Short mmCIF file of C-alpha atoms and ligand atoms in Angstrom, two decimals:
data_model
loop_
_atom_site.label_atom_id
_atom_site.label_comp_id
_atom_site.label_asym_id
_atom_site.label_seq_id
_atom_site.Cartn_x
_atom_site.Cartn_y
_atom_site.Cartn_z
CA MET A 1 -136.61 -54.32 26.50
CA ALA A 2 -133.56 -53.32 28.53
CA VAL A 3 -130.11 -54.37 27.25
CA THR A 4 -127.28 -54.73 29.72
CA THR A 5 -123.79 -53.28 29.25
CA HIS A 6 -122.44 -56.80 29.17
CA GLU A 7 -124.77 -57.70 26.26
CA ILE A 8 -123.74 -54.59 24.30
CA GLU A 9 -120.04 -55.46 24.73
CA SER A 10 -120.74 -59.00 23.54
CA ILE A 11 -122.58 -57.75 20.40
CA VAL A 12 -119.74 -55.33 19.59
CA ARG A 13 -117.18 -58.15 19.95
CA GLN A 14 -119.22 -60.38 17.60
CA VAL A 15 -119.54 -57.62 14.97
CA LEU A 16 -115.79 -56.89 15.13
CA ALA A 17 -114.98 -60.60 14.80
CA GLN A 18 -117.26 -60.83 11.76
CA LEU A 19 -115.62 -57.81 10.18
CA GLU A 20 -112.15 -59.31 10.69
CA THR A 21 -113.11 -62.54 8.92
CA SER A 22 -115.21 -61.00 6.15
CA VAL A 23 -112.58 -58.41 4.99
CA SER A 24 -109.32 -59.83 3.63
CA PRO A 25 -106.30 -58.45 5.47
CA LEU A 26 -104.82 -57.90 2.01
CA THR A 27 -107.48 -55.45 0.86
CA PRO A 28 -105.56 -52.26 -0.02
CA SER A 29 -107.60 -50.04 2.28
CA GLN A 30 -106.90 -52.39 5.17
CA ASP A 31 -103.10 -52.06 5.29
CA ARG A 32 -102.18 -48.59 6.43
CA GLY A 33 -98.50 -49.50 6.50
CA ASP A 34 -95.84 -48.77 9.05
CA HIS A 35 -94.76 -45.22 8.17
CA GLY A 36 -94.41 -46.15 4.49
CA VAL A 37 -93.46 -49.83 4.83
CA PHE A 38 -96.20 -52.13 3.48
CA GLU A 39 -96.71 -55.88 3.33
CA ARG A 40 -97.88 -55.78 -0.30
CA LEU A 41 -96.47 -53.94 -3.29
CA GLU A 42 -99.93 -52.86 -4.46
CA ASP A 43 -100.49 -51.10 -1.13
CA ALA A 44 -97.10 -49.42 -1.29
CA VAL A 45 -97.90 -48.10 -4.79
CA ALA A 46 -101.48 -47.11 -3.87
CA ALA A 47 -100.30 -45.23 -0.79
CA ALA A 48 -97.59 -43.41 -2.76
CA ASP A 49 -100.18 -42.51 -5.39
CA ALA A 50 -102.48 -41.01 -2.75
CA ALA A 51 -99.54 -39.07 -1.29
CA TYR A 52 -98.44 -37.79 -4.71
CA LYS A 53 -101.90 -36.33 -5.29
CA LYS A 54 -101.46 -34.23 -2.13
CA ASN A 55 -97.98 -33.03 -3.13
CA ARG A 56 -99.43 -30.12 -5.10
CA THR A 57 -97.93 -26.82 -4.07
CA ILE A 58 -94.43 -25.42 -4.25
CA ALA A 59 -94.74 -24.20 -0.66
CA LEU A 60 -95.54 -27.74 0.49
CA ARG A 61 -92.57 -29.21 -1.40
CA GLU A 62 -90.31 -26.58 0.11
CA SER A 63 -91.42 -27.44 3.61
CA VAL A 64 -91.14 -31.20 2.97
CA VAL A 65 -87.58 -30.76 1.70
CA LYS A 66 -86.70 -28.60 4.69
CA VAL A 67 -87.96 -31.33 7.02
CA ILE A 68 -86.02 -34.03 5.13
CA ARG A 69 -82.81 -32.02 5.38
CA ARG A 70 -83.30 -31.46 9.11
CA ALA A 71 -84.19 -35.09 9.88
CA ALA A 72 -81.31 -36.39 7.74
CA ARG A 73 -78.81 -34.13 9.49
CA THR A 74 -80.07 -35.10 12.94
CA ASN A 75 -79.93 -38.81 12.11
CA ALA A 76 -76.79 -38.80 9.92
CA ARG A 77 -74.61 -40.68 12.41
CA ARG A 78 -77.26 -43.14 13.57
CA LEU A 79 -78.07 -44.09 9.96
CA ALA A 80 -74.35 -44.40 9.11
CA GLU A 81 -73.83 -46.76 12.03
CA MET A 82 -76.87 -48.84 11.09
CA ALA A 83 -75.74 -49.08 7.45
CA VAL A 84 -72.26 -50.36 8.37
CA GLN A 85 -73.74 -52.75 10.91
CA GLU A 86 -76.29 -54.26 8.51
CA ALA A 87 -74.47 -54.37 5.18
CA GLY A 88 -70.96 -54.66 6.66
CA MET A 89 -69.56 -52.20 4.12
CA GLY A 90 -67.70 -48.93 4.35
CA HIS A 91 -66.61 -46.50 7.06
CA ILE A 92 -68.98 -44.95 9.57
CA GLU A 93 -67.27 -41.55 9.42
CA ASP A 94 -67.42 -41.48 5.61
CA LYS A 95 -71.07 -42.50 5.64
CA VAL A 96 -71.81 -39.67 8.07
CA LYS A 97 -70.14 -37.32 5.55
CA LYS A 98 -72.25 -38.80 2.70
CA ASN A 99 -75.48 -38.43 4.66
CA LEU A 100 -74.65 -34.81 5.48
CA LEU A 101 -73.56 -34.14 1.89
CA VAL A 102 -76.88 -35.29 0.45
CA ALA A 103 -78.86 -33.52 3.18
CA ASP A 104 -77.10 -30.22 2.45
CA ARG A 105 -76.26 -30.30 -1.25
CA THR A 106 -79.13 -32.03 -3.01
CA PRO A 107 -81.05 -29.20 -4.68
CA GLY A 108 -84.70 -28.68 -3.72
CA PRO A 109 -87.65 -27.28 -5.71
CA GLU A 110 -85.83 -23.97 -6.23
CA ILE A 111 -83.81 -25.58 -9.02
CA LEU A 112 -86.97 -25.95 -11.12
CA ARG A 113 -87.73 -22.92 -13.22
CA PRO A 114 -90.61 -22.64 -15.64
CA SER A 115 -89.70 -20.95 -18.91
CA ALA A 116 -91.67 -18.76 -21.27
CA ILE A 117 -91.53 -17.88 -24.96
CA SER A 118 -93.06 -14.54 -25.81
CA GLY A 119 -93.54 -13.29 -29.39
CA ASP A 120 -95.90 -11.78 -31.91
CA ASN A 121 -98.10 -14.87 -31.73
CA GLY A 122 -98.61 -14.69 -27.98
CA LEU A 123 -97.18 -16.49 -24.99
CA THR A 124 -96.08 -20.07 -24.44
CA LEU A 125 -95.30 -21.38 -20.98
CA ILE A 126 -93.16 -24.46 -20.31
CA GLU A 127 -93.79 -26.04 -16.93
CA ASN A 128 -92.10 -28.78 -14.92
CA ALA A 129 -94.79 -31.35 -14.23
CA PRO A 130 -94.44 -34.37 -11.93
CA TRP A 131 -94.39 -37.93 -13.24
CA GLY A 132 -96.53 -39.05 -10.29
CA VAL A 133 -95.32 -42.25 -8.68
CA ILE A 134 -91.65 -43.03 -9.34
CA ALA A 135 -90.16 -46.47 -8.66
CA SER A 136 -86.58 -46.23 -7.43
CA VAL A 137 -84.37 -49.31 -7.09
CA THR A 138 -81.59 -48.58 -4.59
CA PRO A 139 -78.14 -50.11 -3.88
CA SER A 140 -76.67 -51.72 -0.78
CA THR A 141 -73.61 -49.51 -0.98
CA ASN A 142 -75.19 -46.11 -0.16
CA PRO A 143 -78.52 -47.15 1.36
CA ALA A 144 -79.46 -44.18 3.57
CA ALA A 145 -77.75 -41.54 1.43
CA THR A 146 -79.55 -42.69 -1.75
CA ILE A 147 -82.96 -42.57 -0.05
CA ILE A 148 -82.34 -39.07 1.35
CA ASN A 149 -81.00 -37.83 -1.97
CA ASN A 150 -83.74 -39.39 -4.12
CA ALA A 151 -86.44 -38.25 -1.68
CA ILE A 152 -85.32 -34.61 -1.94
CA SER A 153 -84.94 -34.66 -5.73
CA MET A 154 -88.10 -36.60 -6.55
CA ILE A 155 -90.45 -34.90 -4.05
CA SER A 156 -89.12 -31.51 -5.22
CA GLY A 157 -90.39 -32.49 -8.66
CA GLY A 158 -93.86 -33.08 -7.19
CA ASN A 159 -93.65 -36.87 -7.13
CA ALA A 160 -93.95 -39.66 -4.56
CA VAL A 161 -91.57 -42.64 -4.55
CA VAL A 162 -91.87 -46.40 -4.13
CA PHE A 163 -88.42 -47.70 -3.29
CA ALA A 164 -87.11 -51.17 -4.06
CA PRO A 165 -84.38 -51.57 -1.42
CA HIS A 166 -81.50 -54.01 -1.72
CA PRO A 167 -82.44 -57.04 0.42
CA ALA A 168 -79.02 -56.93 2.12
CA ALA A 169 -79.71 -53.37 3.28
CA LYS A 170 -83.44 -53.55 3.88
CA ARG A 171 -83.47 -52.60 7.57
CA ILE A 172 -81.41 -49.44 7.13
CA THR A 173 -83.34 -48.49 3.99
CA GLN A 174 -86.69 -49.00 5.70
CA GLU A 175 -85.53 -47.14 8.80
CA THR A 176 -84.55 -44.15 6.63
CA ILE A 177 -87.91 -44.22 4.83
CA LYS A 178 -89.86 -44.46 8.09
CA MET A 179 -87.85 -41.75 9.82
CA LEU A 180 -88.32 -39.33 6.90
CA ASN A 181 -92.03 -40.13 6.55
CA MET A 182 -92.62 -39.53 10.26
CA ALA A 183 -90.88 -36.17 10.09
CA ILE A 184 -92.78 -35.20 6.91
CA SER A 185 -96.18 -36.21 8.24
CA GLU A 186 -95.60 -34.50 11.58
CA GLU A 187 -94.85 -31.23 9.79
CA THR A 188 -97.29 -31.39 6.87
CA GLY A 189 -99.86 -34.09 7.68
CA ILE A 190 -98.98 -36.00 4.48
CA ALA A 191 -98.17 -39.67 4.93
CA ASN A 192 -96.41 -42.12 2.60
CA LEU A 193 -94.58 -39.82 0.18
CA LEU A 194 -91.92 -42.54 0.41
CA THR A 195 -92.91 -46.21 0.49
CA CYS A 196 -91.52 -49.72 0.07
CA VAL A 197 -92.39 -53.32 0.83
CA LYS A 198 -91.47 -55.06 4.05
CA GLU A 199 -89.71 -58.00 2.35
CA PRO A 200 -87.93 -56.62 -0.72
CA SER A 201 -86.53 -59.06 -3.26
CA ILE A 202 -85.27 -59.13 -6.84
CA GLU A 203 -88.79 -60.29 -7.83
CA SER A 204 -90.55 -57.39 -6.10
CA ALA A 205 -88.10 -54.96 -7.74
CA GLN A 206 -88.86 -56.52 -11.13
CA GLN A 207 -92.61 -56.30 -10.49
CA LEU A 208 -92.15 -52.54 -10.18
CA PHE A 209 -90.53 -52.43 -13.63
CA THR A 210 -93.97 -52.89 -15.18
CA PHE A 211 -96.28 -52.01 -12.29
CA PRO A 212 -99.44 -50.14 -13.31
CA GLY A 213 -99.56 -46.67 -11.80
CA VAL A 214 -95.77 -46.28 -11.76
CA ASN A 215 -94.76 -43.79 -14.44
CA LEU A 216 -90.99 -43.55 -14.22
CA LEU A 217 -88.38 -46.16 -13.29
CA VAL A 218 -85.06 -45.13 -11.73
CA VAL A 219 -82.44 -47.80 -11.17
CA THR A 220 -79.23 -47.26 -9.18
CA GLY A 221 -77.07 -50.39 -9.17
CA GLY A 222 -74.80 -52.71 -11.09
CA ASP A 223 -74.87 -54.16 -14.61
CA ALA A 224 -77.43 -56.92 -13.87
CA VAL A 225 -80.17 -54.62 -12.63
CA VAL A 226 -79.62 -52.10 -15.42
CA LYS A 227 -79.85 -54.89 -18.01
CA ALA A 228 -82.94 -56.39 -16.36
CA ALA A 229 -84.65 -52.99 -16.26
CA ARG A 230 -83.81 -52.32 -19.91
CA ASP A 231 -85.10 -55.74 -20.94
CA ILE A 232 -88.32 -55.71 -18.95
CA THR A 233 -89.63 -52.24 -18.34
CA ASN A 234 -92.31 -50.51 -20.36
CA LYS A 235 -91.64 -47.17 -18.67
CA ARG A 236 -89.24 -44.31 -19.14
CA LEU A 237 -85.98 -45.51 -17.55
CA ILE A 238 -83.26 -43.53 -15.82
CA ALA A 239 -80.33 -45.88 -15.17
CA ALA A 240 -77.44 -45.11 -12.84
CA GLY A 241 -75.14 -48.03 -13.49
CA ALA A 242 -71.75 -49.45 -12.58
CA GLY A 243 -68.42 -47.76 -13.27
CA ASN A 244 -64.72 -48.59 -13.19
CA PRO A 245 -63.20 -45.12 -12.93
CA PRO A 246 -59.55 -44.76 -13.96
CA VAL A 247 -57.39 -41.90 -12.71
CA LEU A 248 -54.54 -40.84 -15.00
CA VAL A 249 -51.44 -39.06 -13.66
CA ASP A 250 -49.14 -37.50 -16.23
CA GLU A 251 -45.61 -36.13 -16.02
CA THR A 252 -46.79 -32.53 -15.48
CA ALA A 253 -48.96 -33.28 -12.42
CA ASP A 254 -48.40 -31.91 -8.93
CA LEU A 255 -47.58 -35.36 -7.55
CA GLN A 256 -48.06 -34.51 -3.89
CA ARG A 257 -51.53 -33.18 -4.60
CA ALA A 258 -52.34 -36.08 -6.93
CA ALA A 259 -51.32 -38.63 -4.29
CA ARG A 260 -53.36 -36.94 -1.57
CA SER A 261 -56.42 -36.76 -3.86
CA ILE A 262 -56.10 -40.40 -4.91
CA TYR A 263 -55.51 -41.62 -1.36
CA ASP A 264 -58.53 -39.72 -0.01
CA GLY A 265 -60.75 -40.47 -3.02
CA ALA A 266 -60.00 -44.16 -3.57
CA SER A 267 -60.31 -44.95 0.12
CA PHE A 268 -63.50 -42.93 0.64
CA ASP A 269 -66.07 -45.28 2.21
CA ASN A 270 -63.64 -48.12 1.45
CA ASN A 271 -64.00 -47.56 -2.32
CA ILE A 272 -67.69 -48.44 -2.58
CA VAL A 273 -68.82 -45.12 -4.03
CA CYS A 274 -69.33 -45.77 -7.74
CA CYS A 275 -67.21 -42.77 -8.80
CA ASP A 276 -64.26 -43.55 -6.45
CA GLU A 277 -60.89 -44.07 -8.20
CA LYS A 278 -60.61 -47.79 -9.05
CA GLU A 279 -57.21 -47.90 -10.85
CA ILE A 280 -54.25 -45.54 -11.24
CA ILE A 281 -52.59 -45.13 -14.63
CA ALA A 282 -49.29 -43.32 -14.19
CA VAL A 283 -46.91 -42.20 -16.86
CA GLU A 284 -43.74 -44.27 -16.35
CA SER A 285 -41.40 -41.31 -15.75
CA ILE A 286 -43.26 -40.23 -12.57
CA ALA A 287 -44.63 -43.60 -11.38
CA ASP A 288 -42.00 -44.21 -8.68
CA GLU A 289 -42.31 -40.70 -7.29
CA LEU A 290 -46.12 -40.99 -7.25
CA LYS A 291 -45.84 -44.27 -5.34
CA GLN A 292 -43.58 -42.61 -2.80
CA GLU A 293 -46.07 -39.75 -2.37
CA LEU A 294 -48.92 -42.26 -1.93
CA SER A 295 -46.89 -44.00 0.78
CA ASN A 296 -46.31 -40.63 2.45
CA CYS A 297 -50.11 -40.27 2.64
CA GLY A 298 -50.44 -43.64 4.40
CA ALA A 299 -51.02 -46.07 1.51
CA MET A 300 -49.26 -49.44 1.83
CA GLN A 301 -47.52 -50.90 -1.23
CA VAL A 302 -48.26 -54.61 -1.52
CA ASN A 303 -46.48 -56.95 -3.90
CA ARG A 304 -48.10 -59.14 -6.56
CA ASP A 305 -48.02 -62.26 -4.39
CA GLN A 306 -49.75 -60.44 -1.54
CA ALA A 307 -52.36 -58.96 -3.88
CA ASP A 308 -52.98 -62.38 -5.45
CA ALA A 309 -53.42 -63.88 -1.98
CA ILE A 310 -56.04 -61.21 -1.24
CA ALA A 311 -57.74 -61.85 -4.60
CA ARG A 312 -58.05 -65.57 -3.81
CA GLU A 313 -59.95 -64.74 -0.61
CA VAL A 314 -62.10 -61.80 -1.63
CA LEU A 315 -63.11 -62.63 -5.21
CA LEU A 316 -65.49 -65.26 -6.48
CA ASP A 317 -64.37 -67.52 -9.38
CA TYR A 318 -60.78 -66.33 -9.09
CA PRO A 319 -58.67 -66.91 -11.08
CA GLY A 320 -60.68 -66.90 -14.27
CA PRO A 321 -62.48 -64.62 -16.69
CA ASN A 322 -65.60 -64.44 -14.46
CA ALA A 323 -63.76 -63.34 -11.32
CA ARG A 324 -65.88 -60.82 -9.43
CA PRO A 325 -66.05 -59.30 -5.94
CA ASN A 326 -67.49 -61.50 -3.23
CA PRO A 327 -70.24 -59.28 -1.74
CA LYS A 328 -69.05 -60.30 1.74
CA TRP A 329 -65.77 -58.50 1.10
CA VAL A 330 -67.06 -55.39 -0.66
CA GLY A 331 -66.31 -52.23 1.30
CA ARG A 332 -64.15 -53.87 3.97
CA ASP A 333 -61.18 -52.09 5.57
CA ALA A 334 -57.69 -52.25 4.02
CA ALA A 335 -56.41 -53.95 7.20
CA GLU A 336 -59.06 -56.70 6.82
CA LEU A 337 -58.04 -57.26 3.19
CA ALA A 338 -54.40 -57.53 4.20
CA SER A 339 -55.27 -59.99 6.91
CA ALA A 340 -57.24 -62.07 4.37
CA GLY A 341 -54.04 -62.16 2.30
CA GLY A 342 -52.03 -63.42 5.28
CA PHE A 343 -50.15 -60.26 6.27
CA SER A 344 -50.85 -57.17 8.31
CA VAL A 345 -50.89 -53.40 7.79
CA PRO A 346 -51.54 -50.71 10.40
CA GLU A 347 -55.21 -50.17 11.25
CA SER A 348 -54.74 -46.54 10.20
CA CYS A 349 -53.92 -47.56 6.60
CA ARG A 350 -56.91 -46.85 4.35
CA LEU A 351 -55.54 -47.97 0.96
CA LEU A 352 -53.42 -50.77 -0.50
CA ILE A 353 -51.58 -50.17 -3.80
CA VAL A 354 -50.26 -52.92 -6.08
CA ASP A 355 -47.84 -52.05 -8.90
CA VAL A 356 -48.87 -54.21 -11.89
CA ASP A 357 -46.53 -52.60 -14.40
CA ARG A 358 -48.18 -52.87 -17.87
CA GLU A 359 -50.79 -55.51 -17.10
CA THR A 360 -54.04 -53.84 -18.12
CA ASP A 361 -55.82 -57.19 -17.80
CA TYR A 362 -54.90 -57.46 -14.10
CA VAL A 363 -57.93 -58.61 -12.16
CA PHE A 364 -58.27 -55.55 -9.87
CA ALA A 365 -57.82 -53.27 -12.90
CA ARG A 366 -60.47 -54.72 -15.17
CA MET A 367 -63.18 -55.09 -12.50
CA GLU A 368 -65.11 -52.65 -10.32
CA GLN A 369 -63.60 -54.03 -7.12
CA MET A 370 -65.27 -51.71 -4.56
CA MET A 371 -62.50 -52.51 -2.06
CA PRO A 372 -59.55 -50.36 -0.96
CA ILE A 373 -56.94 -52.22 -3.04
CA ILE A 374 -55.96 -50.30 -6.15
CA PRO A 375 -53.63 -51.33 -8.98
CA LEU A 376 -51.08 -48.89 -10.37
CA LEU A 377 -50.25 -49.28 -14.08
CA ARG A 378 -47.23 -47.77 -15.80
CA ALA A 379 -47.82 -46.36 -19.28
CA ARG A 380 -44.99 -45.21 -21.57
CA ASN A 381 -46.53 -41.81 -22.19
CA PHE A 382 -49.80 -39.84 -22.07
CA ASP A 383 -51.20 -41.33 -25.28
CA GLU A 384 -50.77 -44.88 -24.03
CA ALA A 385 -52.15 -43.91 -20.61
CA LEU A 386 -55.26 -42.47 -22.27
CA ASP A 387 -55.73 -45.63 -24.39
CA TRP A 388 -55.62 -47.69 -21.20
CA ALA A 389 -58.03 -45.37 -19.40
CA MET A 390 -60.47 -45.79 -22.30
CA LEU A 391 -60.08 -49.56 -22.16
CA LEU A 392 -60.64 -49.83 -18.41
CA GLU A 393 -63.51 -47.33 -18.21
CA GLY A 394 -65.02 -49.58 -20.80
CA GLY A 395 -67.58 -47.22 -22.33
CA ARG A 396 -69.68 -47.14 -19.16
CA PHE A 397 -70.18 -43.34 -19.45
CA HIS A 398 -69.44 -43.13 -15.71
CA THR A 399 -66.41 -41.37 -14.19
CA ALA A 400 -62.77 -40.71 -14.98
CA GLY A 401 -60.14 -38.44 -13.46
CA MET A 402 -56.83 -36.87 -14.28
CA HIS A 403 -53.95 -35.10 -12.58
CA SER A 404 -52.13 -32.79 -14.95
CA ARG A 405 -51.08 -29.23 -15.64
CA ASN A 406 -51.11 -29.74 -19.40
CA ILE A 407 -54.30 -28.20 -20.73
CA GLU A 408 -54.06 -30.01 -24.06
CA TYR A 409 -53.82 -33.39 -22.34
CA MET A 410 -56.75 -32.50 -20.10
CA ASP A 411 -58.81 -31.47 -23.08
CA ALA A 412 -57.85 -34.63 -24.99
CA MET A 413 -58.86 -36.94 -22.15
CA ALA A 414 -62.10 -35.10 -21.33
CA THR A 415 -63.17 -35.25 -24.96
CA ARG A 416 -62.25 -38.84 -25.66
CA ILE A 417 -63.33 -40.56 -22.48
CA ASN A 418 -66.83 -39.03 -22.62
CA THR A 419 -67.84 -39.87 -19.05
CA SER A 420 -70.71 -38.37 -17.04
CA LEU A 421 -68.18 -37.14 -14.46
CA PHE A 422 -64.66 -36.01 -15.33
CA VAL A 423 -62.59 -34.68 -12.42
CA LYS A 424 -59.29 -32.86 -12.76
CA ASN A 425 -56.74 -32.36 -9.97
CA GLY A 426 -58.96 -33.52 -7.11
CA PRO A 427 -60.55 -36.66 -5.68
CA HIS A 428 -63.38 -38.03 -7.80
CA VAL A 429 -65.94 -37.37 -5.06
CA ALA A 430 -65.24 -33.67 -5.68
CA GLY A 431 -67.31 -34.21 -8.84
CA LEU A 432 -70.26 -34.89 -6.52
CA GLY A 433 -69.87 -31.57 -4.75
CA ALA A 434 -67.67 -32.97 -1.94
CA GLY A 435 -64.82 -30.46 -2.18
CA GLY A 436 -65.67 -29.42 -5.76
CA GLU A 437 -68.31 -27.02 -7.05
CA GLY A 438 -71.80 -28.20 -7.87
CA TRP A 439 -74.71 -30.07 -6.40
CA THR A 440 -74.68 -33.66 -5.28
CA SER A 441 -76.49 -36.88 -6.09
CA MET A 442 -76.20 -40.56 -5.21
CA THR A 443 -77.85 -41.43 -8.54
CA ILE A 444 -75.48 -40.60 -11.38
CA SER A 445 -77.29 -41.59 -14.51
CA THR A 446 -74.74 -43.13 -16.84
CA PRO A 447 -76.04 -45.26 -19.76
CA THR A 448 -79.25 -43.26 -20.11
CA GLY A 449 -77.39 -39.94 -19.95
CA GLU A 450 -79.06 -37.70 -17.37
CA GLY A 451 -75.77 -37.31 -15.45
CA VAL A 452 -75.73 -36.10 -11.83
CA THR A 453 -79.47 -36.20 -11.17
CA ASP A 454 -81.56 -33.57 -9.37
CA ALA A 455 -85.21 -32.45 -9.37
CA ARG A 456 -84.94 -31.41 -13.04
CA THR A 457 -84.31 -35.05 -13.93
CA PHE A 458 -87.60 -36.17 -12.40
CA VAL A 459 -90.11 -33.88 -14.14
CA ARG A 460 -91.98 -33.94 -17.41
CA LEU A 461 -91.88 -30.80 -19.50
CA ARG A 462 -95.33 -29.56 -20.47
CA ARG A 463 -96.08 -26.70 -22.82
CA CYS A 464 -99.11 -24.44 -22.66
CA THR A 465 -99.67 -21.99 -25.52
CA LEU A 466 -101.95 -18.95 -25.55
CA VAL A 467 -102.32 -17.68 -29.08
CA GLY A 468 -102.34 -13.98 -29.82
CA SER A 469 -102.44 -12.58 -26.28
CA PHE A 470 -100.51 -11.75 -23.14
CA ARG A 471 -97.44 -10.38 -24.81
CA ILE A 472 -97.40 -7.27 -22.72
CA VAL A 473 -94.81 -5.28 -24.65
P1 NAD B 1 -76.72 -54.40 -7.15
O1 NAD B 1 -76.76 -54.22 -8.62
O2 NAD B 1 -76.39 -55.72 -6.59
O3 NAD B 1 -78.13 -53.99 -6.52
C1 NAD B 1 -78.74 -52.74 -6.80
C2 NAD B 1 -80.25 -52.89 -6.68
O4 NAD B 1 -80.73 -53.64 -7.77
C3 NAD B 1 -80.72 -53.65 -5.43
O5 NAD B 1 -81.90 -53.06 -4.95
C4 NAD B 1 -80.97 -55.05 -5.93
O6 NAD B 1 -81.93 -55.72 -5.15
C5 NAD B 1 -81.50 -54.77 -7.34
N1 NAD B 1 -81.23 -55.83 -8.31
C6 NAD B 1 -80.06 -56.46 -8.54
N2 NAD B 1 -80.20 -57.31 -9.59
C7 NAD B 1 -81.47 -57.20 -10.03
C8 NAD B 1 -82.23 -57.82 -11.08
N3 NAD B 1 -81.70 -58.72 -11.88
N4 NAD B 1 -83.52 -57.44 -11.22
C9 NAD B 1 -84.08 -56.52 -10.40
N5 NAD B 1 -83.41 -55.91 -9.40
C10 NAD B 1 -82.13 -56.25 -9.22
O7 NAD B 1 -75.72 -53.29 -6.62
P2 NAD B 1 -75.12 -53.01 -5.17
O8 NAD B 1 -74.05 -54.00 -4.88
O9 NAD B 1 -76.19 -52.82 -4.19
O10 NAD B 1 -74.47 -51.59 -5.46
C11 NAD B 1 -73.24 -51.46 -6.11
C12 NAD B 1 -73.39 -51.27 -7.61
O11 NAD B 1 -74.23 -50.17 -7.88
C13 NAD B 1 -72.06 -50.94 -8.24
O12 NAD B 1 -71.98 -51.53 -9.50
C14 NAD B 1 -72.08 -49.44 -8.33
O13 NAD B 1 -71.24 -48.89 -9.33
C15 NAD B 1 -73.52 -49.20 -8.65
N6 NAD B 1 -73.93 -47.85 -8.23
C16 NAD B 1 -74.11 -46.91 -9.19
C17 NAD B 1 -74.44 -45.62 -8.79
C18 NAD B 1 -74.61 -44.53 -9.80
O14 NAD B 1 -75.05 -43.45 -9.40
N7 NAD B 1 -74.30 -44.72 -11.07
C19 NAD B 1 -74.63 -45.31 -7.45
C20 NAD B 1 -74.47 -46.32 -6.51
C21 NAD B 1 -74.12 -47.60 -6.90
#
């Protein structure tokens, strides 16, 4: 019996229609994702798991990291512009610098070195093994830079990553993931080394805290997410939490240099980088001269009334013990803050300073404001200044800084304050390799203690012992 072309087409259409209705669109194999972005969390995790299993060789990791660096450099400005547009925080030029910093100075697989113990009883080898699928919760403040940085560090360790983006920065985070995945798969044929869900939420982030198949949880964010992760997760946790970094200036400091460092550091990306200087503690005898030097750099001195007027606009529940930054105002320009307070400063001004004398409880001193308005406190002497720095850092194990030429003072502060980053005589971002020595990271593990993370943070150490042989000497 002859069958016409028309009949064949009709049969094919019927079979396809049947297939569409008989297979749920939510079946994991059905959703191939959009370059790493999936409707369902289970598909994002399954795809990352499949990708991790292909991330086997050192040569492959090296070429993936090379591709990430290249793509991140090429797209640094576009991603910076998107981030400022979506989240409304920070400076485009500073975000370009952050994207380039992480592209260039996040270490790759070369930082991982196996070690060996050789002795009369034979040879033991200690290897850096991957965890597999890592869940990484990322902040709104450094969306693209955190993805680029985590991608390089975690893939270098042989892993794949499911990201939980901040909902307020989901488009820029997803665009970064897609752009990197496309570049990686074009070069290596491996898809989905980086994944996430299309509609991220607090709930989907919390699901990852206990998700089967995820072996390591990395959280970069504020106090609430660190607490939630600690309370809920059943996995190894690396937590990069909030800070409130003080910078202390003593009577021996080079005040011109201190002012330049503080002005550049505290205003970097409008103060949203977690290690940026958040309050200045000056020894009384040099406080006026330091203020003058800060003004010479371009900082505007605002009085208490003006600062209070800004606080009323940009903080929630102010005044009161629960005053906190209104997310709408985080990372806005100094000129916008001034205008919220009912006065104006030149557009070129990047930092507002308010002299609060001895008021350590002043609202912008005790909180992590993440805005370019910084209090200056006057301490009687170094010992009092250090007590105040301890109080305001608040045991967060994050960042502190100091400007001094007195080695004993520097030693005393470094020892007592016990932060993950301690920066002397430079802007705090120098501690992240921006103008100081060392590698960079956008995930500075604070309460859990891994410090400035890199590929070594994201591996499991495994030991393999051969008894009685292979000692070749
Ligand atoms: P955030 O805490 O509001 O959000 C961070 C991430 O956690 C987001 O993905 C968010 O969706 C998620 N989240 C928030 N609360 C949660 C909860 N209860 N359960 C599950 N997930 C939750 O922070 P942000 O405003 O995006 O970023 C700024 C904060 O992050 C600051 O406190 C800053 O110091 C900190 N930070 C720390 C580092 C570091 O390396 N230590 C780096 C960047 C930012």
